[in-house]
Coordinates of C-alpha atoms in Angstrom, one line a residue:
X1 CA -20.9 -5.5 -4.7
X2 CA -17.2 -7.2 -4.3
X3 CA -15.8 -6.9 -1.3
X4 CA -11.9 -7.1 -0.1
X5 CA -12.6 -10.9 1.7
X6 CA -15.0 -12.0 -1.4
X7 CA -13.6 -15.1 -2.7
X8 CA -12.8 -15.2 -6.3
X9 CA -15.3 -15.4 -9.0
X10 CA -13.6 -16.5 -12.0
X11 CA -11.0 -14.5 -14.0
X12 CA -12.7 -11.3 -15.3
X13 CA -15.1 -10.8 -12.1
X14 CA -14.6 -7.0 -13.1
X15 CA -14.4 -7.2 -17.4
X16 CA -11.8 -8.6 -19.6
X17 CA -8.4 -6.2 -19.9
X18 CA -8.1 -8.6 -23.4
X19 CA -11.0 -7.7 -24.6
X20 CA -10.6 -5.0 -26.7
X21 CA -6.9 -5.9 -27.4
X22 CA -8.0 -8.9 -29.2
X23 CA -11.1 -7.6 -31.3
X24 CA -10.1 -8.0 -35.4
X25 CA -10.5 -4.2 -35.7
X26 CA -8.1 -3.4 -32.5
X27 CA -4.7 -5.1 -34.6
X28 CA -1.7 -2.9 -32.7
X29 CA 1.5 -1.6 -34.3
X30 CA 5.0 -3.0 -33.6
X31 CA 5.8 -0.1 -31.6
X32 CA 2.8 -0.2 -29.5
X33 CA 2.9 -4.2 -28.8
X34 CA 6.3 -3.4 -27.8
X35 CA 6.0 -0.7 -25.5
X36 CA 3.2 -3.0 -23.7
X37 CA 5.3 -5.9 -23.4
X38 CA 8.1 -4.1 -21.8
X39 CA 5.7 -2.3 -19.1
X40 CA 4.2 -5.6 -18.4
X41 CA 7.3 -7.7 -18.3
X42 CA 8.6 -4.9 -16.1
X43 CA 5.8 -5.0 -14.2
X44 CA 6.0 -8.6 -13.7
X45 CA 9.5 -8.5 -12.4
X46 CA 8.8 -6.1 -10.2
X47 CA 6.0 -8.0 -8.6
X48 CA 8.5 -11.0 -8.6
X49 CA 10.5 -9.0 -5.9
X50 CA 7.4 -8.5 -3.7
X51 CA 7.5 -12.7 -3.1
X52 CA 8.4 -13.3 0.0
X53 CA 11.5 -15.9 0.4
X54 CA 10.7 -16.9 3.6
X55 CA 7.7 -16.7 5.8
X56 CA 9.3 -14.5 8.7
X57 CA 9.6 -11.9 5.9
X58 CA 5.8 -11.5 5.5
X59 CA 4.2 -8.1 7.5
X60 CA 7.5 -7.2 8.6
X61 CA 8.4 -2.9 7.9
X62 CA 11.3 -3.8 5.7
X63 CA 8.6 -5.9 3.3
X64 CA 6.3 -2.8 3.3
X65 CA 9.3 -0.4 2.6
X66 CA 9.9 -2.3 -0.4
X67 CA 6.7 -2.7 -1.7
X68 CA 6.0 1.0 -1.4
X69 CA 9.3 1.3 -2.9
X70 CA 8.1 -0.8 -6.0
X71 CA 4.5 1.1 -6.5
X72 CA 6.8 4.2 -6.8
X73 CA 8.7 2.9 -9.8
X74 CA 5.5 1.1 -11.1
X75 CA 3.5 4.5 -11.0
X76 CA 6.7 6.6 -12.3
X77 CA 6.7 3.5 -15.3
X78 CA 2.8 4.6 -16.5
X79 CA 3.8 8.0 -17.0
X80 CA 6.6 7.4 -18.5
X81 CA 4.4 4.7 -21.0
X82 CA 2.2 8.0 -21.3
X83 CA 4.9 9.9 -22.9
X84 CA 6.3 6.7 -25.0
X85 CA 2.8 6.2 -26.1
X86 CA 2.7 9.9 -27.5
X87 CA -0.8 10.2 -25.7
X88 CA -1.6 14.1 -25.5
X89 CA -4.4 15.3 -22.9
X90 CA -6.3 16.6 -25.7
X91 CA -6.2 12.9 -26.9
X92 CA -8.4 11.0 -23.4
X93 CA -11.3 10.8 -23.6
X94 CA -13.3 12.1 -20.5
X95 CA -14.0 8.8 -19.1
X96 CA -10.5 8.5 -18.9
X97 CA -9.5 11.5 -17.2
X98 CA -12.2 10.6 -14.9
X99 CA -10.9 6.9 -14.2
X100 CA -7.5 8.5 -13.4
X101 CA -8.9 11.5 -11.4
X102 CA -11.4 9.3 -9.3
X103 CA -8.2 6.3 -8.7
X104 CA -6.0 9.2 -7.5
X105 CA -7.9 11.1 -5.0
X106 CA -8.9 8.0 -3.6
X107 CA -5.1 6.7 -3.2
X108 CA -3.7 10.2 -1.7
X109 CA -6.7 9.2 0.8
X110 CA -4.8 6.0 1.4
X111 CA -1.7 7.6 1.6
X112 CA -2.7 10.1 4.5
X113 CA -4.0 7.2 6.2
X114 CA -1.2 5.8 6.1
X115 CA 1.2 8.3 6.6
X116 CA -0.7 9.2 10.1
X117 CA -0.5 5.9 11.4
X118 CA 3.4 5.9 10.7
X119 CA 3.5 8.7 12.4
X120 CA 1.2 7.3 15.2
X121 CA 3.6 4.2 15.6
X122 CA 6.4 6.6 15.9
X123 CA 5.1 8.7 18.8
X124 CA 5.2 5.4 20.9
X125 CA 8.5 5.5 20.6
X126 CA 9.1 8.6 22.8
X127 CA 7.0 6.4 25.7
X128 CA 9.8 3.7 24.8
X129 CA 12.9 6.0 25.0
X130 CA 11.5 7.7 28.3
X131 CA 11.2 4.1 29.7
X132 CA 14.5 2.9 28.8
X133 CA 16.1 6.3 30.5
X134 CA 14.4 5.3 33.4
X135 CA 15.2 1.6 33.3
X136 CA 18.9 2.4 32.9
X137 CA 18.6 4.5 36.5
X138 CA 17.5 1.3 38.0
X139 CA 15.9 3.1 41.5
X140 CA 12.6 2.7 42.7
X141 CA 10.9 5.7 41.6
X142 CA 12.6 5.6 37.9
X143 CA 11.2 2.1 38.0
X144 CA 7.9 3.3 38.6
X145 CA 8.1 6.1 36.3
X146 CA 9.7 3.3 33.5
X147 CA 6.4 1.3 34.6
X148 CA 4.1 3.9 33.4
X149 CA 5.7 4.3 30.6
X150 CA 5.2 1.2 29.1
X151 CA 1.8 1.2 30.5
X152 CA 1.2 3.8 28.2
X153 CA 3.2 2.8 25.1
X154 CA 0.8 -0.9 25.2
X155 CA -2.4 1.7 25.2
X156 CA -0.8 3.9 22.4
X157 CA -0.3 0.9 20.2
X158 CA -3.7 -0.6 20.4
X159 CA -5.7 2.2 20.1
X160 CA -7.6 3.0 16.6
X161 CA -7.0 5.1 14.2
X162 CA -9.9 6.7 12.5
X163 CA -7.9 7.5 9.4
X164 CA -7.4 3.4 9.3
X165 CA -11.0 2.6 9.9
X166 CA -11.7 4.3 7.3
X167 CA -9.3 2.4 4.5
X168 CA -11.7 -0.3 3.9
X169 CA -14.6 1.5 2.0
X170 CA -11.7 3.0 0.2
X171 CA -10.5 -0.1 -0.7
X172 CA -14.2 -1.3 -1.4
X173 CA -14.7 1.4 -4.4
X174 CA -11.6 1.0 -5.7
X175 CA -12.1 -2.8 -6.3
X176 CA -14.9 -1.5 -8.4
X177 CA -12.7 0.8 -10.5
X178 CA -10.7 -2.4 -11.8
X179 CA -13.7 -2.5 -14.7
X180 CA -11.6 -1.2 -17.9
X181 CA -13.9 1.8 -19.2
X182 CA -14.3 0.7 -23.0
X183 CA -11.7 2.2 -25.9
X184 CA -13.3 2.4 -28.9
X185 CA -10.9 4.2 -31.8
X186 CA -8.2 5.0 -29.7
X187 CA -5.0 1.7 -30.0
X188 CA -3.3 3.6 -27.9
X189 CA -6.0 4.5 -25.5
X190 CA -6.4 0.6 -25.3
X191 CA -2.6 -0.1 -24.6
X192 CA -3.0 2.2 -21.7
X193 CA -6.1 1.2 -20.1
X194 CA -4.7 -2.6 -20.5
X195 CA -1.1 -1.5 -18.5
X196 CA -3.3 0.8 -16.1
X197 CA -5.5 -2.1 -15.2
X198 CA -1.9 -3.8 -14.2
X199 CA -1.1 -1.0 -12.4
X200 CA -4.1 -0.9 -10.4
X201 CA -4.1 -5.1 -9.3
X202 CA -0.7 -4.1 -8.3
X203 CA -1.7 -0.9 -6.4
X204 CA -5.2 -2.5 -4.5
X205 CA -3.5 -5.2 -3.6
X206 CA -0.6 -4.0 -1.6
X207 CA -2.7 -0.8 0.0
X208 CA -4.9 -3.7 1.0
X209 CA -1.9 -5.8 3.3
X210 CA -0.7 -1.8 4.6
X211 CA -4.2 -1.6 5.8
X212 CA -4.8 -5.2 7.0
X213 CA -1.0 -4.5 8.7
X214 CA -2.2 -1.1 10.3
X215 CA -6.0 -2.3 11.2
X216 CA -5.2 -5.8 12.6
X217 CA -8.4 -6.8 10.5
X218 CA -8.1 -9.5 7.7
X219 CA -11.1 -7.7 6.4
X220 CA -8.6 -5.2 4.4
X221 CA -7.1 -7.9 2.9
X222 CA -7.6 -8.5 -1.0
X223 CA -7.7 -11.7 -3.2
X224 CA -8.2 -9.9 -6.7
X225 CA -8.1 -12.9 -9.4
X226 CA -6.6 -12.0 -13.0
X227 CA -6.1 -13.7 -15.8
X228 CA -3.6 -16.3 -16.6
X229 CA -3.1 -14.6 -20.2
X230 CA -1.7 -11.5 -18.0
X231 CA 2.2 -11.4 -18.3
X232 CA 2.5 -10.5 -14.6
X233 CA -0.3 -13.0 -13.5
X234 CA 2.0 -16.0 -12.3
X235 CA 3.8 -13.4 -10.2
X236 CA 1.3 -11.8 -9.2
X237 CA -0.6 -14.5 -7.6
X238 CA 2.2 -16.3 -5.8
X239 CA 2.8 -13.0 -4.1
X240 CA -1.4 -13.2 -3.4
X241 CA -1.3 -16.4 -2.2
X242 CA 1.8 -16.9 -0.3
X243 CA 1.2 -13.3 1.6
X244 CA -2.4 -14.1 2.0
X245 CA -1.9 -18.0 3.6
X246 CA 0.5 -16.4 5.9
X247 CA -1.3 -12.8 7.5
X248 CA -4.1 -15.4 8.3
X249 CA -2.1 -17.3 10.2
X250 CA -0.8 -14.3 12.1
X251 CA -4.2 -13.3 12.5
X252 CA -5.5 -16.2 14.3
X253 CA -2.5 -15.5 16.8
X254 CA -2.7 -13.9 20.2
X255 CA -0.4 -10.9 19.3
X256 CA -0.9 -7.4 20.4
X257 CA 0.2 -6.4 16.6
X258 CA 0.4 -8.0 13.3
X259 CA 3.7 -6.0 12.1
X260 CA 7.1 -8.0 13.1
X261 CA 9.0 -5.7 14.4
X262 CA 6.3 -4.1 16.4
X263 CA 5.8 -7.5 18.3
X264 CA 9.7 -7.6 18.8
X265 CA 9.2 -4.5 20.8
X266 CA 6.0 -6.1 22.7
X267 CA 8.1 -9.0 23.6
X268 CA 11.0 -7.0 24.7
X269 CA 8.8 -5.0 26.8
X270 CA 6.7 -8.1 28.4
X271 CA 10.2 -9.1 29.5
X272 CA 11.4 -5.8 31.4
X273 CA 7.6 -5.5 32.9
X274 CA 8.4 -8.6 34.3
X275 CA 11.8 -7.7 35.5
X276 CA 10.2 -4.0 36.8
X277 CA 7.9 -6.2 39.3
X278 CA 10.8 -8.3 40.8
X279 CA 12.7 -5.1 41.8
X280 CA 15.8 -4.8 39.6
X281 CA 16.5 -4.4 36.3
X282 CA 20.2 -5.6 34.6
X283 CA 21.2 -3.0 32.8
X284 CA 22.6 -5.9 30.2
X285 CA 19.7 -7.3 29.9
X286 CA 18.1 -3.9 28.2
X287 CA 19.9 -4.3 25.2
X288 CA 17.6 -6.7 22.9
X289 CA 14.8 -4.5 23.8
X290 CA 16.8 -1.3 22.5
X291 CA 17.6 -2.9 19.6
X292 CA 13.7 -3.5 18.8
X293 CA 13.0 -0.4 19.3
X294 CA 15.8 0.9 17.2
X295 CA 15.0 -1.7 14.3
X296 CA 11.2 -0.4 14.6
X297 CA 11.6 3.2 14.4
X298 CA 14.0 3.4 11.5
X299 CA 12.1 0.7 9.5
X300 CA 8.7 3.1 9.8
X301 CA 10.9 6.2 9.0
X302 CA 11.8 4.2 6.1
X303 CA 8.5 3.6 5.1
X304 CA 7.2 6.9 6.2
X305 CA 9.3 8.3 3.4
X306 CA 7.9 5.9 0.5
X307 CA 4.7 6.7 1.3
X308 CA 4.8 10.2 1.6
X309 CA 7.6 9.5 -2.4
X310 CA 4.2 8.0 -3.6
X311 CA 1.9 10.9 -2.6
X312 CA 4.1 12.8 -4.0
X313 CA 3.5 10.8 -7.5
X314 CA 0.4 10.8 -7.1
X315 CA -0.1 14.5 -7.0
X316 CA 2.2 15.3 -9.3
X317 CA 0.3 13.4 -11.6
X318 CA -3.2 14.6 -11.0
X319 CA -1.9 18.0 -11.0
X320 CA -0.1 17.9 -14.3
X321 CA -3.4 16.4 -15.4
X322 CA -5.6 19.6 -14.3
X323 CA -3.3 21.7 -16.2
X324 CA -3.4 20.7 -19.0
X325 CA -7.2 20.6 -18.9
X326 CA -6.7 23.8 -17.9
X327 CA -4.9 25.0 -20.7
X328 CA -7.6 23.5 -23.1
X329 CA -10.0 24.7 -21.2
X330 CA -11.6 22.1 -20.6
X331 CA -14.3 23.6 -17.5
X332 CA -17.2 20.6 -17.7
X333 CA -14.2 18.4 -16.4
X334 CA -12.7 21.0 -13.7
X335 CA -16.1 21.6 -12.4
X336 CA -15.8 18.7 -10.5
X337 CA -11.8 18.8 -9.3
X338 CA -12.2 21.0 -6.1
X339 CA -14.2 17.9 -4.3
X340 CA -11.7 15.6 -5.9
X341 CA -8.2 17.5 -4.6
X342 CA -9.9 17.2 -1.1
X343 CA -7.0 14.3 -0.9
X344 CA -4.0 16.8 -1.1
X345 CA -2.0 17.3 2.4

């Protein structure tokens, strides 16, 4: 079995996307070849954006809001190729609907992960603003009481997060779902399984850095190897390998957290603790550290929103999908979708 720190093993280490694109009996109309070229070019461009510029960019909040940003417009893209591609329900086959069902449930799983340990972040920020109140009194006992505080924020941030711990089986299984399930008489089945298969290098890879971000393990962090053939390849393996060369680094640092602006706040707070023990606190010198902490907690409300803009996608989806199985009554298949919603909020 693959796992997220395996190192590469050659370009199809989970089947050829080209495959069944390329056989003599698989030759695809204008229109189709057309719509594919556009999904992938936009998909390439869009992975372009993810490429860090500079290094200080890399597991930073504003980095993460924008790449949850771009996997909403990616996933929004594959449904609107759906419609393009003029690919009724009735049309999947059930190994299809399955691949989709069993990718979905397993990314709203992600996303509540995620979304509590956003929220987790945040409620340090109360021990933060309770400090600071304190600080700005500047007498003994608000010292003490600012003390605590900060005491308790350092605990908060470095404790686990079951939901987190649990990212990197998800992660594991979904690296196995990158194997294209074989289209036999269906060109446009093909077209979509090839753009889905973009759309899920895309996807693993950027839940992998939120969960190697949020875990502070390099364990949950992918190195997925495509093809070169692939539109969206180039891109999407400079954004691989400069991200990757860089959270390793950070790793092998002695940092209470991997996330930027989170050790801004650290920093800021190591300097008041500091200040707490000689007796006196400048009220000036407070400032940078309120500014952390007011860069920090907007950036995770910002991100807090894109994930919980991608849940909503993702459920939207899946339950657009069970209705119209519903509607064809389709029951072998919705036999099995109350384990699978399990994922919804």
């Amino acid at each position: 079995m693959a796992r997220p720190q395996d190192p590469p093993r050659g370009f199809f280490p989970f089947g050829n996307p080209f495959k069944n694109l390329s056989s003599k009996n698989s030759v695809l109309s204008s229109k189709l070849l057309s719509l594919l070229n556009n999904f992938e070019t936009n998909l390439a461009s869009s992975i372009t954006k993810l490429v860090p510029k500079e290094k200080s960019e890399i597991l930073t909040v504003s980095w993460m809001k924008l790449a949850m940003e771009s996997l909403c417009q990616t996933h929004n893209n594959i449904k609107t190729l759906i419609t393009d591609l003029e690919l009724p329900v009735s049309d999947w086959e059930d190994k299809w609907v399955d691949v989709y069902l069993d990718i979905s449930v397993k990314l709203l799983d992600l996303c509540n992960a995620f979304s509590s340990e956003l929220t987790r972040l945040n409620q340090g920020h109360l021990l933060l603003q309770f400090a600071l109140h304190n600080l700005e009194a500047n007498s003994p006992q608000n010292l003490s009481k600012a003390q605590s505080s900060l005491d308790s924020w350092k605990k908060h941030v470095v404790s686990k997060n079951p939901r987190i711990e649990n990212c990197r089986a998800i992660l594991s299984s979904l690296v196995q779902t990158l194997n294209l399930p074989k289209v036999k008489n269906s060109a446009k089945g093909k077209v979509l399984m090839r753009a889905l298969y973009g759309v899920k290098v895309k996807t693993l890879y950027i839940s992998g850095v939120f969960a190697a971000a949020f875990s502070g393990s390099s364990q949950n962090l992918m190195y997925l190897t495509v093809s070169s053939e692939l539109p969206w390849a180039q891109s999407f393996m400079e954004m691989q390998n400069t991200m990757n060369g860089e959270i390793k680094n950070i790793f092998l640092s002695d940092r209470l957290t991997v996330l930027k602006e989170l050790e801004a706040v650290d920093s800021g707070v190591k300097k008041i603790y500091h200040a707490i023990q000689q007796g006196s606190i400048d009220p000036i010198s407070l400032q940078p550290l309120k500014n952390s902490v007011t860069e920090l907690s907007n950036g995770l409300d910002l991100v807090s929103k894109e994930v919980d803009c991608f849940f909503k996608i993702l459920l939207s989806g899946r339950d657009t999908l069970l209705e119209n199985l519903r509607s064809m009554g389709t029951s072998t298949i919705l036999a099995t979708s109350p384990k699978k919603a399990a994922g919804k909020k």
